[in-house]
XYZ file of C-alpha atoms in Angstrom:
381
model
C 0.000 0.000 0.000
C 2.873 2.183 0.523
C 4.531 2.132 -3.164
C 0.697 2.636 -4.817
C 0.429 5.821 -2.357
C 3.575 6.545 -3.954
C 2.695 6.044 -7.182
C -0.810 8.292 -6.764
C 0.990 11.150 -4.999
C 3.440 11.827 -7.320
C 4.424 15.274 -7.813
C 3.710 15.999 -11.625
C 6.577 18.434 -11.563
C 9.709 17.319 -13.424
C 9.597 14.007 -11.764
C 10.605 12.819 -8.313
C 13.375 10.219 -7.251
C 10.801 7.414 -6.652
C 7.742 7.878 -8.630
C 8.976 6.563 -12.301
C 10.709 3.524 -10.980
C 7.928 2.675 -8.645
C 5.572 2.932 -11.310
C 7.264 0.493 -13.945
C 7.930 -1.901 -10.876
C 4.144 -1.558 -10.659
C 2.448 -1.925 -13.781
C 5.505 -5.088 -14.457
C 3.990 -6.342 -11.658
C 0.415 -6.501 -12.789
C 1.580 -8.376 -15.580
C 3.409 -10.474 -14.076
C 0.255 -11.383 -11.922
C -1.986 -11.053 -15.223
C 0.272 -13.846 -16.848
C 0.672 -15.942 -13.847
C -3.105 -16.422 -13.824
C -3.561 -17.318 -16.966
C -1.122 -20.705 -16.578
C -2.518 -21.818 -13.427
C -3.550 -25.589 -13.966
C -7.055 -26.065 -13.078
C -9.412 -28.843 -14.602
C -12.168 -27.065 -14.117
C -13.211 -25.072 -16.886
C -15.213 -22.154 -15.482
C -12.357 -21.537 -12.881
C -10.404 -21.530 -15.808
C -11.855 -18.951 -17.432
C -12.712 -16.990 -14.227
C -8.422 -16.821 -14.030
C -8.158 -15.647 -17.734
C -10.509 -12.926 -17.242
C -8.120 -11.869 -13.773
C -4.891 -11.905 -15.757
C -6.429 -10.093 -18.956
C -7.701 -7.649 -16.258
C -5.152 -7.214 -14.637
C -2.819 -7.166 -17.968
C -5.288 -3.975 -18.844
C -4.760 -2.470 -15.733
C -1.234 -1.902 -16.828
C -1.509 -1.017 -20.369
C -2.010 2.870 -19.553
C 1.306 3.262 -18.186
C 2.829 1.507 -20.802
C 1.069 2.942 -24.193
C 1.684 6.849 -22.387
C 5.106 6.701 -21.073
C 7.175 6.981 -23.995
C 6.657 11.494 -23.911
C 7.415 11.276 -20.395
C 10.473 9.228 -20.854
C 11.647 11.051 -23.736
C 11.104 14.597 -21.639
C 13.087 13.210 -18.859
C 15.921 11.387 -20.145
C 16.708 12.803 -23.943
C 17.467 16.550 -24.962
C 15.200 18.673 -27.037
C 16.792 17.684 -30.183
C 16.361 14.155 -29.904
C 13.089 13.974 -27.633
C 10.570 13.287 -30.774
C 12.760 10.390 -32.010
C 13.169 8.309 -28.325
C 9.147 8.918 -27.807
C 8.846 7.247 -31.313
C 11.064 4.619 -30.538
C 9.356 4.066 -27.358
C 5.454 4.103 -28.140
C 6.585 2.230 -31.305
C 8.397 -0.463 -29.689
C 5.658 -1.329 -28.319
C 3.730 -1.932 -31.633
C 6.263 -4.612 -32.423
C 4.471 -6.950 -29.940
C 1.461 -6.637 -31.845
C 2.890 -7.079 -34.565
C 4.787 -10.573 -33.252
C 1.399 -11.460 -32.086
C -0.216 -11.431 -36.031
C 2.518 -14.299 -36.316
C 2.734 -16.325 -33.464
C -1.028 -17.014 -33.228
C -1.295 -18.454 -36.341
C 2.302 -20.249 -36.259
C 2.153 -21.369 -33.044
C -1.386 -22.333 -32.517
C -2.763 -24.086 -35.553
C -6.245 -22.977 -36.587
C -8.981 -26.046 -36.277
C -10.160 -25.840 -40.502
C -13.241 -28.193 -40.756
C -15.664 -29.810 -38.211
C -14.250 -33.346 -38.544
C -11.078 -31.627 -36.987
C -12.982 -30.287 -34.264
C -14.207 -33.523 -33.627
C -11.476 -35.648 -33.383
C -9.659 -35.214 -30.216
C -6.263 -35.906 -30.596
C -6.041 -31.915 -32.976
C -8.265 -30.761 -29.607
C -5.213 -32.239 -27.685
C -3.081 -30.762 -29.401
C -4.086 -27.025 -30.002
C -4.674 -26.741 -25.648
C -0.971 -27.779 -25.752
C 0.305 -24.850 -27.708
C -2.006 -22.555 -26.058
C -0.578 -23.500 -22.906
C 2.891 -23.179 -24.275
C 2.292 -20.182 -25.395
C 1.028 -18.646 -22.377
C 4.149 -20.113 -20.203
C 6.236 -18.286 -22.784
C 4.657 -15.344 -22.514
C 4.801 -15.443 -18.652
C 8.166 -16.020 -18.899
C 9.250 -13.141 -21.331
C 7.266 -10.771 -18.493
C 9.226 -12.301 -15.468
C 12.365 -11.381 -17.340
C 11.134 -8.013 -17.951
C 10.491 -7.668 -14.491
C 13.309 -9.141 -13.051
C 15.427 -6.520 -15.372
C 13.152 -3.153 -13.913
C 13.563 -4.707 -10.413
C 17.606 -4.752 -10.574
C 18.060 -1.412 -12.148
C 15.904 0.846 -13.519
C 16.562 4.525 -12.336
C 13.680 7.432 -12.033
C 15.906 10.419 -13.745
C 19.153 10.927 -14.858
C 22.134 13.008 -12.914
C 21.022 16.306 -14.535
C 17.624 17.479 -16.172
C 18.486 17.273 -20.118
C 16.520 20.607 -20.553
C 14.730 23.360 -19.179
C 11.338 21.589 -19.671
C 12.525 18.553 -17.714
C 13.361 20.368 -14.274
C 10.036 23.070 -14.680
C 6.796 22.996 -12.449
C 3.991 21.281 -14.093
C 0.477 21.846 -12.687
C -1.531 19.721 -10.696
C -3.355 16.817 -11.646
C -6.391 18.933 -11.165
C -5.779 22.027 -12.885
C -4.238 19.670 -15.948
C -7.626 18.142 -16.512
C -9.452 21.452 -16.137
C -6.951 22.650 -18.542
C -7.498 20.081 -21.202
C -11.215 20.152 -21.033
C -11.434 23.763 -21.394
C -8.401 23.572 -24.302
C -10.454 23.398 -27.681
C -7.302 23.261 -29.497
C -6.221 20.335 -27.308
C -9.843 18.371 -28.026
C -9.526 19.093 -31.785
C -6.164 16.965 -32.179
C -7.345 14.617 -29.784
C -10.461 13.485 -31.369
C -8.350 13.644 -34.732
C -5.798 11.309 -32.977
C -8.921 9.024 -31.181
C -10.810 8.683 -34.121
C -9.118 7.428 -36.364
C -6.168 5.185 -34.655
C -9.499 3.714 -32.537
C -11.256 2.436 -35.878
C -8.125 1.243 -36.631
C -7.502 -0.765 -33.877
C -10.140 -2.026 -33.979
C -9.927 -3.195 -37.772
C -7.022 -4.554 -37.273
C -8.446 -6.747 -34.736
C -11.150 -8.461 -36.327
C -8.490 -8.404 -39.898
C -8.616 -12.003 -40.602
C -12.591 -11.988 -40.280
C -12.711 -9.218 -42.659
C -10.768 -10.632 -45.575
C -12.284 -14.233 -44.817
C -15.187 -13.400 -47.275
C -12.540 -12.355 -49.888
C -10.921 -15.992 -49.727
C -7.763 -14.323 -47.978
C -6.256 -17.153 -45.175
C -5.715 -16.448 -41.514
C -1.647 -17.022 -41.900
C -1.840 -13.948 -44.744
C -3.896 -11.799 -42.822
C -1.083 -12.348 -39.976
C 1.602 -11.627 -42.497
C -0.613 -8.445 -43.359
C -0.833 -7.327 -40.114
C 2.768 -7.315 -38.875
C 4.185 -6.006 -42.014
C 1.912 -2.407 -41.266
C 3.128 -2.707 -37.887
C 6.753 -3.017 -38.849
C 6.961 -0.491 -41.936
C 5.476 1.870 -39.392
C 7.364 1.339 -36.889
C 10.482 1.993 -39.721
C 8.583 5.306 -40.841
C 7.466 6.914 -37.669
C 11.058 6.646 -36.249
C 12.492 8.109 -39.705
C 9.785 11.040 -39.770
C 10.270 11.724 -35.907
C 14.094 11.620 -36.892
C 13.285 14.674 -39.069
C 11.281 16.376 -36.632
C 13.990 16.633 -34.411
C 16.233 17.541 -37.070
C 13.613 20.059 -38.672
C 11.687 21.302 -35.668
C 8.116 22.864 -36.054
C 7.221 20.807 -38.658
C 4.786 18.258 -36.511
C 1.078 19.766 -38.176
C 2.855 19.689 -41.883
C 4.214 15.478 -40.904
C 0.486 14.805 -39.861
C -0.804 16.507 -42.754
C 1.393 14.163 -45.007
C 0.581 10.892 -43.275
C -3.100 11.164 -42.455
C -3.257 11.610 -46.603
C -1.172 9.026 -47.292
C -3.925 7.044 -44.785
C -7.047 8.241 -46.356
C -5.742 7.490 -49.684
C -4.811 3.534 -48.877
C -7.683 3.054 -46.583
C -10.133 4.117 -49.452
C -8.275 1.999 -52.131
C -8.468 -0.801 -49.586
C -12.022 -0.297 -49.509
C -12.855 0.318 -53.080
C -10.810 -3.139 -53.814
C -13.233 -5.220 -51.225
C -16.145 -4.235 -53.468
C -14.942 -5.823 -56.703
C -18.563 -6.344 -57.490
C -19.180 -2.650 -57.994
C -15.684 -0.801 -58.827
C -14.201 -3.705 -60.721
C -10.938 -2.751 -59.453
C -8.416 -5.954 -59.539
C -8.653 -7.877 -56.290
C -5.359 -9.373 -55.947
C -2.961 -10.313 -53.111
C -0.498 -7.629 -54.400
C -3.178 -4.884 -54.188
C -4.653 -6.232 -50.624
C -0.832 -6.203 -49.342
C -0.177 -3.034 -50.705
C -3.429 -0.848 -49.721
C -3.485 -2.291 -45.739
C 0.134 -2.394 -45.694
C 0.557 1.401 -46.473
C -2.565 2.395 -44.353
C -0.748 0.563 -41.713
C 2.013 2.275 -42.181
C 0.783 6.066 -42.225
C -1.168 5.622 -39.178
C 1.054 3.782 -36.844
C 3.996 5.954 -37.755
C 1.676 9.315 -37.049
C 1.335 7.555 -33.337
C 4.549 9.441 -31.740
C 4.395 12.759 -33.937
C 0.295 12.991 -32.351
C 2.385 12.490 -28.826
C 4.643 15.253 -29.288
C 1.891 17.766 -30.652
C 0.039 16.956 -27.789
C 2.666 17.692 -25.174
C 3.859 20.692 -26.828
C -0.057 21.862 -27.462
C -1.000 21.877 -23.758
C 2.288 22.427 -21.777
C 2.712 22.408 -18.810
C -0.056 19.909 -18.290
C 2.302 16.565 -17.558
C 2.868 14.449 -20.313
C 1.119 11.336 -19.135
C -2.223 13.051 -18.468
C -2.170 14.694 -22.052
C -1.526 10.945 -23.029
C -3.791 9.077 -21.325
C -6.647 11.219 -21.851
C -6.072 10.703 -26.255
C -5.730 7.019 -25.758
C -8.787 6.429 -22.953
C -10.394 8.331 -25.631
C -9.398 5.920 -28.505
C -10.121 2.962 -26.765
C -13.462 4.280 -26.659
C -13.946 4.755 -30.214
C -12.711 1.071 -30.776
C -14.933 -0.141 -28.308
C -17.962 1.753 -29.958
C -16.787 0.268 -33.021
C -17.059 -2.896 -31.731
C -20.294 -2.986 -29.924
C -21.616 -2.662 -33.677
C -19.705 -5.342 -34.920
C -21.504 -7.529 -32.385
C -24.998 -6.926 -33.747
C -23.651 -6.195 -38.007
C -20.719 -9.442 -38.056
C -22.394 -10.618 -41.235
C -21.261 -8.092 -43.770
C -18.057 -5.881 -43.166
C -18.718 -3.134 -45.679
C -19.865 -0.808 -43.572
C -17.018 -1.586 -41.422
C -14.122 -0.907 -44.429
C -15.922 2.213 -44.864
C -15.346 3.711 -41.594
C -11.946 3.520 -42.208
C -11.670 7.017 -44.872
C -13.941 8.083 -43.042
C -11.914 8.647 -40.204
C -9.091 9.294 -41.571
C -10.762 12.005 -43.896
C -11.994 13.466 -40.907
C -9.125 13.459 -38.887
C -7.303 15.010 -41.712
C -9.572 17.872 -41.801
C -9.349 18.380 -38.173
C -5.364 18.831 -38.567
C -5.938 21.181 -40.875
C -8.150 23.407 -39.315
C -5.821 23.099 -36.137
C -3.501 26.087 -35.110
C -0.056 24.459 -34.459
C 2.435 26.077 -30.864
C 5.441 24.491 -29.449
C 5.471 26.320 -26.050
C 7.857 23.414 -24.370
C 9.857 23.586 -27.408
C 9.748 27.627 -26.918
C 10.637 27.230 -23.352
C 13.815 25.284 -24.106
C 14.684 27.358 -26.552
C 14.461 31.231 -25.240
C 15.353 30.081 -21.195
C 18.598 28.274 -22.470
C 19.597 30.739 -24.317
């Protein structure tokens, strides 16, 4: 009880000497717990499942800190010209697990094609075995991870990197009032929410989509981790540039978020052959999601920096958390209405531009500042 009034009484200026390492001790704690759950050997079924729903829980629990850190981290530890690049290799990084996860499923745990598979129970045998293996491994690679934090993981460096890393930032109170009141602030967020929520949750339900268009699970995988990946190669090289170039974050966003509502409606027009008679082919289908994949996941870390530098000094993980509770909102919205319209994903492709197109216009009605960037720039000198 100590470390979590620790954690929840954090000063949110510059950051103190025990709150960042108690917090990633934390959250790799949750998942350690959220992993450990899901191995425990029970026969009976619903206990079972009553443990997979605890670890997935608790697995959530710690997402938040994870998916917001990487502007905090960057702000701490890295100097102004190389801040936008470590919060892209950090919120990134973490895409690459989602992107090992299009593979692995399918590799590791063969799908059960045809009922008189299902039936025979030597393949039932045989897929619980690789689930199971599968989760040990995965409770394994977390131990590790939380073994490392535990034996050194330090709060701060020596000396603040910049200016914006030792100022005041206001309280956790006056951040939120801040943001709600900050239209600016709301018009970038809901172009960041909407559409990297539809997206996520696309990319979710992938295989199910491109089932109808005689696409297999293993290519949809392959689909999948490629956007991840080329993304992840992208956002690092354009965040590279906006350190290099700075002020430039509105024009990169501009540039992607086209890029994304070009693919995602050439994506779309390709499902319905029927009516555009474009050419439905495995080159075009890798192509169109791979690019859309691509624009948006690499627009991920250039959204965090806006945001940061938009409503400074509100701390970076509030900023942060509030865009992504926000997104998972949209993506759960999203999929409420897959739950009652799963027979025909039209309307589902189709959301896609439309997000993107709106989120695009959003960006460019926005008015652009850089007041931690400012801050840095006038105090040091």
């Amino acid at each position: 009880m100590q470390s979590l009034s620790v954690v929840f009484n954090c000063d949110p200026s510059a950051v103190t000497v025990l709150c960042l390492r108690v917090t990633v001790l934390l959250t790799s704690s949750l998942m350690v717990l959220g992993a450990g759950l899901r191995c425990v050997p029970v026969s009976d079924i619903e206990i079972r499942k009553k443990l997979i729903h605890g670890g997935q829980l608790l697995n959530g629990l710690a997402g938040p800190t994870v998916m917001n850190a990487a502007p905090f981290l960057s702000t701490t530890w890295f100097s102004p010209d190389e801040r936008a690049t470590a919060t892209a290799i950090a919120s990134l990084l973490n895409s690459l697990g989602s992107a090992a996860a299009f593979l692995v499923g399918p590799l590791v745990v063969p799908p059960p094609n045809g009922t008189a598979h299902l039936l025979a129970h030597s393949n039932t045998q045989h897929i619980k075995d690789r689930i199971e293996a599968m989760l040990y491994a995965e409770f394994g690679m977390v131990s590790l991870i939380f073994s490392a934090a535990l034996a050194y993981f330090p709060s701060r460096p020596p000396f603040p990197p910049s200016v914006a890393a030792a100022s005041q930032r206001l309280s956790y109170r006056r951040s939120f009032c801040r943001l709600l009141s900050n239209f600016r602030f709301l018009m970038i967020a809901l172009a960041y929410a909407i559409p990297l929520g539809v997206f996520s949750g696309w990319s979710g339900v992938l295989d199910l989509i491109l089932t109808p268009i005689h696409v297999s699970q293993v290519d949809a995988g392959w689909i999948g981790f490629w956007s991840i990946v080329g993304g992840c190669v992208v956002g690092i090289a354009m965040a590279r540039f906006a350190d290099f170039i700075r002020g430039m974050l509105k024009f990169i966003l501009l540039l992607l978020l086209s890029g994304a509502t070009l693919a995602s409606t050439w994506f779309t027009l390709t499902c319905l052959t029927t009516v555009t008679h474009l050419p439905l082919t495995t080159a075009t289908l890798y192509t169109s999601c791979i690019l859309l994949g691509i624009f948006l996941n690499s627009s991920v870390p250039i959204f965090f920096e806006l945001f940061v530098e938009t409503v400074y000094p509100v701390p970076e993980g509030i900023s942060c958390g509030v865009v992504t509770f926000l997104s998972n909102v949209f993506m759960g919205v999203l999929l409420f209405f897959l739950t009652f319209y799963h027979t025909e994903f039209s309307w589902f492709n189709w959301c896609l531009p439309g997000s993107c197109l709106l989120s695009l216009l959003l960006i460019l009605c926005f008015r652009e500042s850089y007041d931690r960037l400012y801050l840095d720039v006038v105090v040091s000198v």
